[in-house]
PDB file of C-alpha atoms in Angstrom:
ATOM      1  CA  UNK A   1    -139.503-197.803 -53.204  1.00  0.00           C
ATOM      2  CA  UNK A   2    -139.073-200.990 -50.986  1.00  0.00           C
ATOM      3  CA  UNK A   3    -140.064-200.587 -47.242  1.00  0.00           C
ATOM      4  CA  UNK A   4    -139.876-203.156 -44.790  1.00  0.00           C
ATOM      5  CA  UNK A   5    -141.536-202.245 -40.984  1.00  0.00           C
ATOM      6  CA  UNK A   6    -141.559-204.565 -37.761  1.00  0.00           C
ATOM      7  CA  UNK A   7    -143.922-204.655 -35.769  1.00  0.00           C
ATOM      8  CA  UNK A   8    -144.520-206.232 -32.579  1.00  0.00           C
ATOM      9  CA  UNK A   9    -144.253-206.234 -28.674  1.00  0.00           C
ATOM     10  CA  UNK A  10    -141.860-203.552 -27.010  1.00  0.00           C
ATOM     11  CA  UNK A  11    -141.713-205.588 -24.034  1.00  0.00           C
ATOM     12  CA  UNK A  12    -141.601-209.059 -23.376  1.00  0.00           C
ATOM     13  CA  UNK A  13    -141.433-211.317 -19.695  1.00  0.00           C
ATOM     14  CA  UNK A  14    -138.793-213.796 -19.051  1.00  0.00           C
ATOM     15  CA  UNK A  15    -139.379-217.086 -19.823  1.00  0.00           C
ATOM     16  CA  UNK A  16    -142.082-216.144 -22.869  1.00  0.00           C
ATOM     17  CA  UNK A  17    -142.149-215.956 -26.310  1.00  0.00           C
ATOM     18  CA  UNK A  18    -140.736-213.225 -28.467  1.00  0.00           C
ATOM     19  CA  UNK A  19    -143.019-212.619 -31.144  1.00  0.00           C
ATOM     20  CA  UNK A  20    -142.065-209.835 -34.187  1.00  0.00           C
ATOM     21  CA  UNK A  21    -143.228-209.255 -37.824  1.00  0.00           C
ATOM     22  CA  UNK A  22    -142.055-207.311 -40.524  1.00  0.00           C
ATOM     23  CA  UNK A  23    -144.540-205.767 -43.261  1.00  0.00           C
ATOM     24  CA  UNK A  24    -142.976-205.370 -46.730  1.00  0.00           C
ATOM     25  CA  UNK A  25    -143.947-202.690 -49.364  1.00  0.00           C
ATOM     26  CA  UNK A  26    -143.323-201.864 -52.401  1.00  0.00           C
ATOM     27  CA  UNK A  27    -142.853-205.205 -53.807  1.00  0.00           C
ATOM     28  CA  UNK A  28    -143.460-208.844 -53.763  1.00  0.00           C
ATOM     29  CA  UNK A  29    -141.917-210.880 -50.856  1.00  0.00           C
ATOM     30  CA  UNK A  30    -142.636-213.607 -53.210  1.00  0.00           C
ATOM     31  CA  UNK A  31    -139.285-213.514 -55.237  1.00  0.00           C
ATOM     32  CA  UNK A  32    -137.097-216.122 -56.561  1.00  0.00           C
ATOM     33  CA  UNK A  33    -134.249-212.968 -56.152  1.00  0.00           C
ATOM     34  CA  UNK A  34    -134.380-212.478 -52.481  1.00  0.00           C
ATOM     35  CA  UNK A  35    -134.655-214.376 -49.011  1.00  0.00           C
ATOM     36  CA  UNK A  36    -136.216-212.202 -46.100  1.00  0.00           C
ATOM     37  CA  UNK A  37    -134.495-212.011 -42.603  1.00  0.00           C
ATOM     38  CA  UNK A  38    -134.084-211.069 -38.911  1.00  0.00           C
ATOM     39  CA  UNK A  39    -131.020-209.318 -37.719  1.00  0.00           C
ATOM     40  CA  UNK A  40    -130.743-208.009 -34.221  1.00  0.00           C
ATOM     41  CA  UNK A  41    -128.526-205.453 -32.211  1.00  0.00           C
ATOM     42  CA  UNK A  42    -128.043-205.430 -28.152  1.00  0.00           C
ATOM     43  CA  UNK A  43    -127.991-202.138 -27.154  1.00  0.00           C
ATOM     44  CA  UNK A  44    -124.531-200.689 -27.536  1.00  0.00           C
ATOM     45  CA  UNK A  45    -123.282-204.281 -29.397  1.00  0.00           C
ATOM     46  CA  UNK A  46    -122.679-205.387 -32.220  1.00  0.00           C
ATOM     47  CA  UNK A  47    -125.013-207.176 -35.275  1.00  0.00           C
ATOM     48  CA  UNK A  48    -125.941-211.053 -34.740  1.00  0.00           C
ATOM     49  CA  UNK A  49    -127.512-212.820 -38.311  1.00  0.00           C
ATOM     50  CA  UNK A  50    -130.833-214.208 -36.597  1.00  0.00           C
ATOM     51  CA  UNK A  51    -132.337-216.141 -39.629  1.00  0.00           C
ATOM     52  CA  UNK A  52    -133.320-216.206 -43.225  1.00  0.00           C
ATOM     53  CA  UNK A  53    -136.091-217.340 -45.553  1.00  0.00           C
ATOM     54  CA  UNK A  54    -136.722-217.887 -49.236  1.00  0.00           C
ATOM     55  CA  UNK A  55    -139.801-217.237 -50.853  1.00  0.00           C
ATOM     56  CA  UNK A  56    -139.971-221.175 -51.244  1.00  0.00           C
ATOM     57  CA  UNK A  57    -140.088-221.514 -47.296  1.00  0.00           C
ATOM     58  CA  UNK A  58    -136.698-223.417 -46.619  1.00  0.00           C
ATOM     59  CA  UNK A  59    -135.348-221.956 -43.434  1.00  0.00           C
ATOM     60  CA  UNK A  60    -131.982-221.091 -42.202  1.00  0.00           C
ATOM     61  CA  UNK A  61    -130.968-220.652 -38.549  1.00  0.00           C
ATOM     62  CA  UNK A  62    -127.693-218.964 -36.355  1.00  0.00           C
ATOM     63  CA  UNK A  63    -127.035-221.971 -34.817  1.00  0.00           C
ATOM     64  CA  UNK A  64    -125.805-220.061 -31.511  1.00  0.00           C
ATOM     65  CA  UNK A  65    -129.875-219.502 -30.489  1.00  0.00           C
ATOM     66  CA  UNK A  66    -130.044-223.130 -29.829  1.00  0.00           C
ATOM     67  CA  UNK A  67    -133.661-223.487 -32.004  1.00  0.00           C
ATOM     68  CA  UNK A  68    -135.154-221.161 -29.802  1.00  0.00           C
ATOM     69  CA  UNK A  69    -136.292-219.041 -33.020  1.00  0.00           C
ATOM     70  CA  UNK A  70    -138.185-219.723 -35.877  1.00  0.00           C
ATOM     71  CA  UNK A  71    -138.869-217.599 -39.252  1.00  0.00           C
ATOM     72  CA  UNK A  72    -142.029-218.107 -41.174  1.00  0.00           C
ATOM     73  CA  UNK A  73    -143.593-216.155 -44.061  1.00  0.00           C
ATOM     74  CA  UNK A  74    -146.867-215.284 -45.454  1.00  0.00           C
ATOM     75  CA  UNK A  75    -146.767-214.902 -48.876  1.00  0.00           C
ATOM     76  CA  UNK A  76    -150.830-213.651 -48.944  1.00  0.00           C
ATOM     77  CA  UNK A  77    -149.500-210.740 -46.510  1.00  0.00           C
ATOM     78  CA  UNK A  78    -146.597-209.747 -47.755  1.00  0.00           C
ATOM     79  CA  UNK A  79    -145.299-210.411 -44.199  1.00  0.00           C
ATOM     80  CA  UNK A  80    -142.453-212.617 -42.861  1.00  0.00           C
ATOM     81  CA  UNK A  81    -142.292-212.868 -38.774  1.00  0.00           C
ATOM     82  CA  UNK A  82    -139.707-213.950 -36.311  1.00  0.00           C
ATOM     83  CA  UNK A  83    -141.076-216.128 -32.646  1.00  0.00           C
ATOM     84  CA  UNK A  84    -137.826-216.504 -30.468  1.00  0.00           C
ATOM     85  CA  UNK A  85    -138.843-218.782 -27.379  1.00  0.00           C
ATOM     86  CA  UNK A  86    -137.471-218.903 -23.854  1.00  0.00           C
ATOM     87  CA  UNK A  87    -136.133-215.657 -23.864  1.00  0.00           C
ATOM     88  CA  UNK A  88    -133.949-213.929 -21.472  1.00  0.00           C
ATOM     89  CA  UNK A  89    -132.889-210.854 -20.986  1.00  0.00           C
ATOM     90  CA  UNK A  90    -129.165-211.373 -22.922  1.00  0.00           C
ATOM     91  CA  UNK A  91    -132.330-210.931 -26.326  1.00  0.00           C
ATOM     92  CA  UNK A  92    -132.962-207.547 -25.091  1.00  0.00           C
ATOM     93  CA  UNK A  93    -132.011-206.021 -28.830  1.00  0.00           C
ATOM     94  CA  UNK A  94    -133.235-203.677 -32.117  1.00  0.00           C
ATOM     95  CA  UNK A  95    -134.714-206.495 -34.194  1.00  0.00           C
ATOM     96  CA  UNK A  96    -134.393-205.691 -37.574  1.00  0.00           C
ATOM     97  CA  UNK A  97    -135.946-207.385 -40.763  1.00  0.00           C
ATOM     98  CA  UNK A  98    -134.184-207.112 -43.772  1.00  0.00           C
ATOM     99  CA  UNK A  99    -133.816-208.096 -47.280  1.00  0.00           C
ATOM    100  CA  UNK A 100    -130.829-210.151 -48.850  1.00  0.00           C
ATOM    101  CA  UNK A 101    -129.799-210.455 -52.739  1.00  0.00           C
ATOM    102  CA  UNK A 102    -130.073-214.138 -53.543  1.00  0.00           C
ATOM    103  CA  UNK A 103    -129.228-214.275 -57.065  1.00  0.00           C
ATOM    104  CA  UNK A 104    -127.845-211.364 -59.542  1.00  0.00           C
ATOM    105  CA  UNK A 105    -129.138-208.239 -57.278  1.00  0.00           C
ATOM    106  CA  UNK A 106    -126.616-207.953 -54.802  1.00  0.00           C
ATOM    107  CA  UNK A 107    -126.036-211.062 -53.538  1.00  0.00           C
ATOM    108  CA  UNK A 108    -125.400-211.384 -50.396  1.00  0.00           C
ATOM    109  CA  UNK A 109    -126.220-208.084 -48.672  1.00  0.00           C
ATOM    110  CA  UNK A 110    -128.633-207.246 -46.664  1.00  0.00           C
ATOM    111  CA  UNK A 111    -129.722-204.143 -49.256  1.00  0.00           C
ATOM    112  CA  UNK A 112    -133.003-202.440 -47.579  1.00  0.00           C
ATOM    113  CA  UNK A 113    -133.623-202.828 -44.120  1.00  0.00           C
ATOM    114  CA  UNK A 114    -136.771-201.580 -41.559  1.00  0.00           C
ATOM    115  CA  UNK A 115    -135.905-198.540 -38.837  1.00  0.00           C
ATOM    116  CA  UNK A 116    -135.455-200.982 -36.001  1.00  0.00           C
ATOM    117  CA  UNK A 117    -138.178-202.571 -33.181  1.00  0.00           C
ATOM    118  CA  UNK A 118    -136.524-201.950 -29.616  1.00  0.00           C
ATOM    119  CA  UNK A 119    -137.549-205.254 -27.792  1.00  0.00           C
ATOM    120  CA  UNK A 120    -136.784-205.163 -24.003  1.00  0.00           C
ATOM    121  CA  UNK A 121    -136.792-208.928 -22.032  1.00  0.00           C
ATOM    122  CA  UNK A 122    -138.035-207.732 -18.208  1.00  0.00           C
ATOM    123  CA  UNK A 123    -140.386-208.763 -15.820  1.00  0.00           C
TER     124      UNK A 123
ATOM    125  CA  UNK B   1    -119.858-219.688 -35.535  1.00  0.00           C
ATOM    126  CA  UNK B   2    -117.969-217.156 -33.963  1.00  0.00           C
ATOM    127  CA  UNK B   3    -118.365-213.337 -35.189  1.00  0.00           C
ATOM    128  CA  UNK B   4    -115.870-211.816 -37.599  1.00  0.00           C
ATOM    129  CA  UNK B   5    -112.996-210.714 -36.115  1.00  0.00           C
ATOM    130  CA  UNK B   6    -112.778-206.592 -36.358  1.00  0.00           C
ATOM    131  CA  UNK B   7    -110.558-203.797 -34.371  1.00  0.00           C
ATOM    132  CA  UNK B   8    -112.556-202.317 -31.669  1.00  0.00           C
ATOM    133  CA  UNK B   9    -111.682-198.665 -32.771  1.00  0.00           C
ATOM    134  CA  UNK B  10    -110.099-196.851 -35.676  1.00  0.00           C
ATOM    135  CA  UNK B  11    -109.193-193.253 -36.404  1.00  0.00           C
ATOM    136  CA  UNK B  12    -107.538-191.034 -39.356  1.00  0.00           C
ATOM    137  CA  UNK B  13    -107.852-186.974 -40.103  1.00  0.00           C
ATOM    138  CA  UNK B  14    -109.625-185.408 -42.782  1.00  0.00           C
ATOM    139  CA  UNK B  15    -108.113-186.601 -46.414  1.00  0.00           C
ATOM    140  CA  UNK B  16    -106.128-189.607 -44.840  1.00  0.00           C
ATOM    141  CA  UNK B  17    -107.009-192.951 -45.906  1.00  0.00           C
ATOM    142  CA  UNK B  18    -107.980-195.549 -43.384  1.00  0.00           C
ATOM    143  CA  UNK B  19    -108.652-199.781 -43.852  1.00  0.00           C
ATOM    144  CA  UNK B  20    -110.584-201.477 -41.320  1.00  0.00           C
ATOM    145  CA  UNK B  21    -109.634-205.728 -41.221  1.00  0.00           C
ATOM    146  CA  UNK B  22    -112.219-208.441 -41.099  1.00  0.00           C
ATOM    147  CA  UNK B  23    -110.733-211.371 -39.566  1.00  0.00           C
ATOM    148  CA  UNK B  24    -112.963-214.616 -40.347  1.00  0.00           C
ATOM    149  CA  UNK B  25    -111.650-218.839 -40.861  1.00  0.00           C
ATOM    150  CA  UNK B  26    -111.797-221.102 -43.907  1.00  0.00           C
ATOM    151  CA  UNK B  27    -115.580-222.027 -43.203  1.00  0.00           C
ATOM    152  CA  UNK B  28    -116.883-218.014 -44.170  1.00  0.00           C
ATOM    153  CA  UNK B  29    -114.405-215.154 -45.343  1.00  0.00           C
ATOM    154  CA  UNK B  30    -111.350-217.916 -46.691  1.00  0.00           C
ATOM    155  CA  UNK B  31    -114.476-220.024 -48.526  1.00  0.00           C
ATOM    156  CA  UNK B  32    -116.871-217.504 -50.449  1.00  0.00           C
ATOM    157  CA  UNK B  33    -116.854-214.131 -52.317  1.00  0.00           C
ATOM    158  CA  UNK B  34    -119.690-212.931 -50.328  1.00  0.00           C
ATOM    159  CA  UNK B  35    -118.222-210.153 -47.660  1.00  0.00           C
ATOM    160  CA  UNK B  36    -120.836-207.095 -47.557  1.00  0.00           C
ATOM    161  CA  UNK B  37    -119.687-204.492 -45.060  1.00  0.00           C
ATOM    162  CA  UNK B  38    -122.025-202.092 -43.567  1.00  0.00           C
ATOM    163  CA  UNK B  39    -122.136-198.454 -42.475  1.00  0.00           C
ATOM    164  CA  UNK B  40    -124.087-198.206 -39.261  1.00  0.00           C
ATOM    165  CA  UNK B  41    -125.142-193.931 -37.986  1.00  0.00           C
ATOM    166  CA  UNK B  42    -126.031-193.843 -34.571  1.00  0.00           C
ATOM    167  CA  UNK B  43    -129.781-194.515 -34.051  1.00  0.00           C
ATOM    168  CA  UNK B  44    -130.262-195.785 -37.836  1.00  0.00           C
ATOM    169  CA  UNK B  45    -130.067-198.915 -39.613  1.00  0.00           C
ATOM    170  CA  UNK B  46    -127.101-200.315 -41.576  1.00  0.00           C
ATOM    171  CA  UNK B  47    -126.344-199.339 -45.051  1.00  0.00           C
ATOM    172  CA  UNK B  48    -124.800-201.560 -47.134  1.00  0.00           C
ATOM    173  CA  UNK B  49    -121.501-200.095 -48.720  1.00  0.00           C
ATOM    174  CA  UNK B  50    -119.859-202.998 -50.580  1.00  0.00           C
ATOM    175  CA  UNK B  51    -121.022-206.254 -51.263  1.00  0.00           C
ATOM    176  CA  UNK B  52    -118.788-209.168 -53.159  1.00  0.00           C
ATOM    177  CA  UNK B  53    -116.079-208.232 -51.061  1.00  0.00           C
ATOM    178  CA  UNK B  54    -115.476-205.292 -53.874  1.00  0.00           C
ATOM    179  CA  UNK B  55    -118.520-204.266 -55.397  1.00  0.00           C
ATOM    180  CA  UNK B  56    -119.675-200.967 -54.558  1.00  0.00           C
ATOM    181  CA  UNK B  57    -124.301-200.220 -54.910  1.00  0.00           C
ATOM    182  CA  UNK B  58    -124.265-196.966 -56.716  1.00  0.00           C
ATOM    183  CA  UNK B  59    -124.828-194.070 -55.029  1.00  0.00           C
ATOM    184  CA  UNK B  60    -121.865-195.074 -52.801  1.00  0.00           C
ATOM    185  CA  UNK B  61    -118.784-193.461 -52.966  1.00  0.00           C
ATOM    186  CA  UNK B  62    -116.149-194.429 -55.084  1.00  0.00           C
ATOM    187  CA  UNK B  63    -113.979-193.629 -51.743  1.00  0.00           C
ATOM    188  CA  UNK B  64    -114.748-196.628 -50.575  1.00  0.00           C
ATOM    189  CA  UNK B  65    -113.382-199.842 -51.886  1.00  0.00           C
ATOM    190  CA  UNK B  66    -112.756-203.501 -50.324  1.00  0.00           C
ATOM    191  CA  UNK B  67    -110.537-206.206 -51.104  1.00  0.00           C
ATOM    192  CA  UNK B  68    -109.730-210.007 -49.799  1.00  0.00           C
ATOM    193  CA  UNK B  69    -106.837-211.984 -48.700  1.00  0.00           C
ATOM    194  CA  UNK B  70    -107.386-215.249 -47.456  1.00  0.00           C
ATOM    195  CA  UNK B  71    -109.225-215.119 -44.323  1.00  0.00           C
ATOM    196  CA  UNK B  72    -109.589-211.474 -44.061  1.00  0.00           C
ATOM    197  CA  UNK B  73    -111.164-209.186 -45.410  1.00  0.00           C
ATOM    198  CA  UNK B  74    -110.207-205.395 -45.722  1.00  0.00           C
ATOM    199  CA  UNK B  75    -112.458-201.923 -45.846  1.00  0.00           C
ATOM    200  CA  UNK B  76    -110.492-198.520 -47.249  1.00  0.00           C
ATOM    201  CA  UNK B  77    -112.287-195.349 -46.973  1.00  0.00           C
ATOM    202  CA  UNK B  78    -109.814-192.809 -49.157  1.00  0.00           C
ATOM    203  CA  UNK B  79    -110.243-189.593 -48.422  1.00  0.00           C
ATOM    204  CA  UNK B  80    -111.580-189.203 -45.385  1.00  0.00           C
ATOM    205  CA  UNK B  81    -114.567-187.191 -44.355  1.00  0.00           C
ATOM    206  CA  UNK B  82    -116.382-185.985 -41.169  1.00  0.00           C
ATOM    207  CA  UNK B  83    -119.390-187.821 -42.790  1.00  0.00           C
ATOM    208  CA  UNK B  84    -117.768-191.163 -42.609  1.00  0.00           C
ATOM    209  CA  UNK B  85    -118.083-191.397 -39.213  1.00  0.00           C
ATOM    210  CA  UNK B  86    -119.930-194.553 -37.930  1.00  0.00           C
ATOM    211  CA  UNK B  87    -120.144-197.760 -37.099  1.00  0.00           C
ATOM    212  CA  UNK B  88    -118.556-200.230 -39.570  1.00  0.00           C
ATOM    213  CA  UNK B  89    -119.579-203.906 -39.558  1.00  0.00           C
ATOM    214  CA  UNK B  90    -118.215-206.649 -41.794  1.00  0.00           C
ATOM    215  CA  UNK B  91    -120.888-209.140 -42.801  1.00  0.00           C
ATOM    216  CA  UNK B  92    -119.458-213.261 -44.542  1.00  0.00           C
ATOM    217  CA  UNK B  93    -121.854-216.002 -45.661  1.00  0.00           C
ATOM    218  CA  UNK B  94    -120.675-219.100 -43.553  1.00  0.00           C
ATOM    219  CA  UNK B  95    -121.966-221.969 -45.522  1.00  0.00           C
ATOM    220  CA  UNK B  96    -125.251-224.044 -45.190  1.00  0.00           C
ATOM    221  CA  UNK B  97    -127.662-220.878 -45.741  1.00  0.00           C
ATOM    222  CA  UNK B  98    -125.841-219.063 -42.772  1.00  0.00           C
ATOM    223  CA  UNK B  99    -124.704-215.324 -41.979  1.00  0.00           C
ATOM    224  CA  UNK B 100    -121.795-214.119 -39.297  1.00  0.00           C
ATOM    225  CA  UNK B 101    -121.044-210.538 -38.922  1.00  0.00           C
ATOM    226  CA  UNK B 102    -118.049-208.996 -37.369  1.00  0.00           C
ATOM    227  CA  UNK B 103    -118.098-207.075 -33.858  1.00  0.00           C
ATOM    228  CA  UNK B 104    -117.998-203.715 -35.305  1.00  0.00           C
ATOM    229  CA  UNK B 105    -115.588-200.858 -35.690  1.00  0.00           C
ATOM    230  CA  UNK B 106    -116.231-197.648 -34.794  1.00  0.00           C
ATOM    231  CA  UNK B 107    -114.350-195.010 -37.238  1.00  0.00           C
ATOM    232  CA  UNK B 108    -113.696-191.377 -35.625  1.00  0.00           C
ATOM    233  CA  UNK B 109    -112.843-188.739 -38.160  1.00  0.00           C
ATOM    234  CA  UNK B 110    -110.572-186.314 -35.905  1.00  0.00           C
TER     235      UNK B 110
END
């Protein structure tokens, strides 16, 4: 059974660097089927699409967080991890790290997800 | 990119049927078969209920069913139960590798 768990700071100052990684298990994050990614939630808000990468290592980006963020992966961990700079307290959210179909496994959907890291943007 | 464009609030009784609308543009919903929606319980994670605008994961119930028209897409939960209750999120690819999701509806079963 896939599992996917983030880990990383609860709290975080203005101004620094949100740092977050997710811990996959259960199978290889190095698949040609799926692309790893951040999603993140604002308490009592909605869902914003954060970013996505493939197993190859191209990148994509919501274009509404300026370039603030970047996605990386480590194939040797079985880890991909999310840095979003400059932040502020409007990136006070549940991060979440999921999975999305690339190819003939659900494409498109975000299919297994991890429970959810509260980070909180205060001084 | 702008999120998805979903009512703030729906409701319907037990047995009633009830459709939630996705509003996108021509750049995500009007341009690609890929519209997942999501079921989101308060304090968990989204599950995903239907992916390829229609395609329901098994294990999901056949209750639920989505369909396309244009620009918007449309969730219909048949039958309703107290279980359905949640949070409903829409979810489009928008071209060049990119995701947009919808605000969110919440569904009360009265």
């Amino acid at each position: 059974q896939l599992q996917l768990q983030e880990s990383g700071p609860g709290l975080v100052k203005p101004s620094e660097t949100l740092s977050l990684t997710c811990t996959v298990s259960g199978d290889s994050i190095n698949s040609s089927n799926y692309c790893w990614g951040w999603i993140r939630q604002p308490p009592g808000k909605g869902l914003e699409w954060i970013a996505t990468i493939f197993y190859s290592g191209s990148t994509y980006y919501n274009p509404s967080l300026k370039s603030r963020d970047t996605i990386s992966v480590d194939t040797s961990k079985n880890q991909f991890s999310l840095k979003l700079s400059s932040v502020t307290a409007a990136d006070t959210a549940v991060y979440y790290c999921a999975r999305l179909g690339a190819t003939v496994h659900f494409p498109g959907a975000f299919d297994y997800w991890g429970q959810g890291a509260l980070v909180t943007v205060s001084s | 990119q702008s999120a998805l464009t979903q009512p703030a609030s729906v409701s319907g009784s037990p047995g009633q049927s009830i459709t939630i609308s996705c509003t996108g543009t021509n750049s995500d919903i009007g341009s690609y078969h890929l519209v997942t929606w999501y079921q989101q319980q308060p304090g968990k994670a989204p599950k995903f209920m239907i992916y390829e605008v229609n395609k329901r994961p098994s294990g999901v119930s056949n209750r639920f069913s989505g369909s396309k028209s244009g620009n918007t897409a449309s969730l219909t939960i048949s039958g309703l139960q107290a279980e359905d209750e949640a949070d409903y999120y829409c979810c489009s690819y928008g071209g060049s590798g990119t995701w947009v999701f919808g605000g969110g509806t919440k569904l009360t079963v009265l």
